PDB file of C-alpha atoms in Angstrom:
ATOM      1  CA  MET A 229      -8.139  -0.622  -3.513  1.00 88.00           C
ATOM      2  CA  VAL A 230      -5.733  -2.754  -0.816  1.00 87.00           C
ATOM      3  CA  ASP A 231      -6.863  -0.418   2.449  1.00 94.00           C
ATOM      4  CA  LEU A 232      -4.752  -2.005   5.216  1.00 89.00           C
ATOM      5  CA  SER A 233      -5.829   1.054   7.814  1.00 95.00           C
ATOM      6  CA  LYS A 234      -5.413   1.121  11.390  1.00 96.00           C
ATOM      7  CA  ASN A 235      -4.230  -2.400  10.982  1.00 93.00           C
ATOM      8  CA  ASN A 236      -0.992  -1.242  14.060  1.00 91.00           C
ATOM      9  CA  PHE A 237       0.844  -3.029  11.314  1.00 88.00           C
ATOM     10  CA  SER A 238       4.749  -2.308  12.063  1.00 88.00           C
ATOM     11  CA  GLY A 239       8.014  -2.078  10.280  1.00 84.00           C
ATOM     12  CA  ASP A 240       9.272  -0.851   7.252  1.00 79.00           C
ATOM     13  CA  ILE A 241       7.841   0.234   4.243  1.00 72.00           C
ATOM     14  CA  PHE A 242      10.212  -1.761   1.812  1.00 63.00           C
ATOM     15  CA  VAL A 243       6.820  -5.078   2.591  1.00 60.00           C
ATOM     16  CA  MET A 244       4.679  -2.676  -0.479  1.00 61.00           C
ATOM     17  CA  GLN A 245       7.483  -4.301  -3.033  1.00 62.00           C
ATOM     18  CA  GLY A 246       6.894  -7.373  -5.069  1.00 64.00           C
ATOM     19  CA  TRP A 247       2.672  -6.250  -4.648  1.00 67.00           C
ATOM     20  CA  GLY A 248       2.626  -5.995  -8.722  1.00 66.00           C
ATOM     21  CA  ASP A 249       1.523  -3.630 -11.352  1.00 71.00           C
ATOM     22  CA  ILE A 250      -2.575  -3.822 -10.898  1.00 82.00           C
ATOM     23  CA  VAL A 251      -3.149  -2.347  -7.186  1.00 84.00           C
ATOM     24  CA  GLU A 252      -4.271   1.804  -7.737  1.00 89.00           C
ATOM     25  CA  VAL A 253      -5.013   2.933  -4.654  1.00 91.00           C
ATOM     26  CA  ILE A 254      -3.378   1.957  -1.201  1.00 89.00           C
ATOM     27  CA  ASN A 255      -4.398   2.978   2.182  1.00 94.00           C
ATOM     28  CA  LEU A 256      -1.824   3.024   4.013  1.00 90.00           C
ATOM     29  CA  SER A 257      -2.772   5.158   7.291  1.00 95.00           C
ATOM     30  CA  SER A 258      -2.978   4.802  10.491  1.00 96.00           C
ATOM     31  CA  ASN A 259      -0.363   2.238  11.183  1.00 92.00           C
ATOM     32  CA  ALA A 260       2.648   2.295  13.319  1.00 92.00           C
ATOM     33  CA  LEU A 261       4.934   2.229   8.799  1.00 89.00           C
ATOM     34  CA  SER A 262       8.547   3.454   9.943  1.00 87.00           C
ATOM     35  CA  GLY A 263      11.832   4.132   7.597  1.00 82.00           C
ATOM     36  CA  SER A 264      12.409   5.940   3.907  1.00 81.00           C
ATOM     37  CA  PHE A 265       9.597   6.158   1.936  1.00 77.00           C
ATOM     38  CA  PRO A 266      10.526   3.973  -1.850  1.00 74.00           C
ATOM     39  CA  ASN A 267      10.358   4.583  -4.880  1.00 74.00           C
ATOM     40  CA  LEU A 268       7.390   3.239  -6.581  1.00 70.00           C
ATOM     41  CA  THR A 269       7.009   4.124 -10.136  1.00 68.00           C
ATOM     42  CA  ASN A 270       7.997   1.233 -11.476  1.00 73.00           C
ATOM     43  CA  GLN A 271       6.797  -1.885  -9.398  1.00 75.00           C
ATOM     44  CA  PHE A 272       3.280   1.031  -9.858  1.00 78.00           C
ATOM     45  CA  GLN A 273       2.666   1.711 -12.740  1.00 81.00           C
ATOM     46  CA  ARG A 274      -1.255   2.026 -12.385  1.00 84.00           C
ATOM     47  CA  LEU A 275      -1.062   3.695  -9.236  1.00 85.00           C
ATOM     48  CA  ILE A 276      -3.152   7.031  -8.412  1.00 90.00           C
ATOM     49  CA  SER A 277      -3.101   7.104  -4.923  1.00 91.00           C
ATOM     50  CA  ILE A 278      -1.344   6.709  -1.525  1.00 89.00           C
ATOM     51  CA  MET A 279      -2.450   6.975   1.816  1.00 93.00           C
ATOM     52  CA  ILE A 280      -0.091   7.417   4.483  1.00 90.00           C
ATOM     53  CA  SER A 281      -0.768  10.192   7.008  1.00 95.00           C
ATOM     54  CA  ASN A 282       0.315   9.026  11.108  1.00 95.00           C
ATOM     55  CA  ASN A 283       3.233   7.039  10.361  1.00 90.00           C
ATOM     56  CA  SER A 284       6.700   7.024  10.900  1.00 87.00           C
ATOM     57  CA  ILE A 285       7.918   7.313   7.664  1.00 83.00           C
ATOM     58  CA  SER A 286       9.993  10.048   6.117  1.00 75.00           C
TER      59      SER A 286
END
């Protein structure tokens, strides 16, 4: 699990690209992330859950 919640991260959500295929759970909730949500199906083949609430993602 990668828990990056409540860190006041800002900017484009595309920073997630390149994290590899070993991550199963990502928590990015309660930051200031923005932009459109990228297609992660090719990069995160083991991804089970991603939490992105309380951001400005479209």
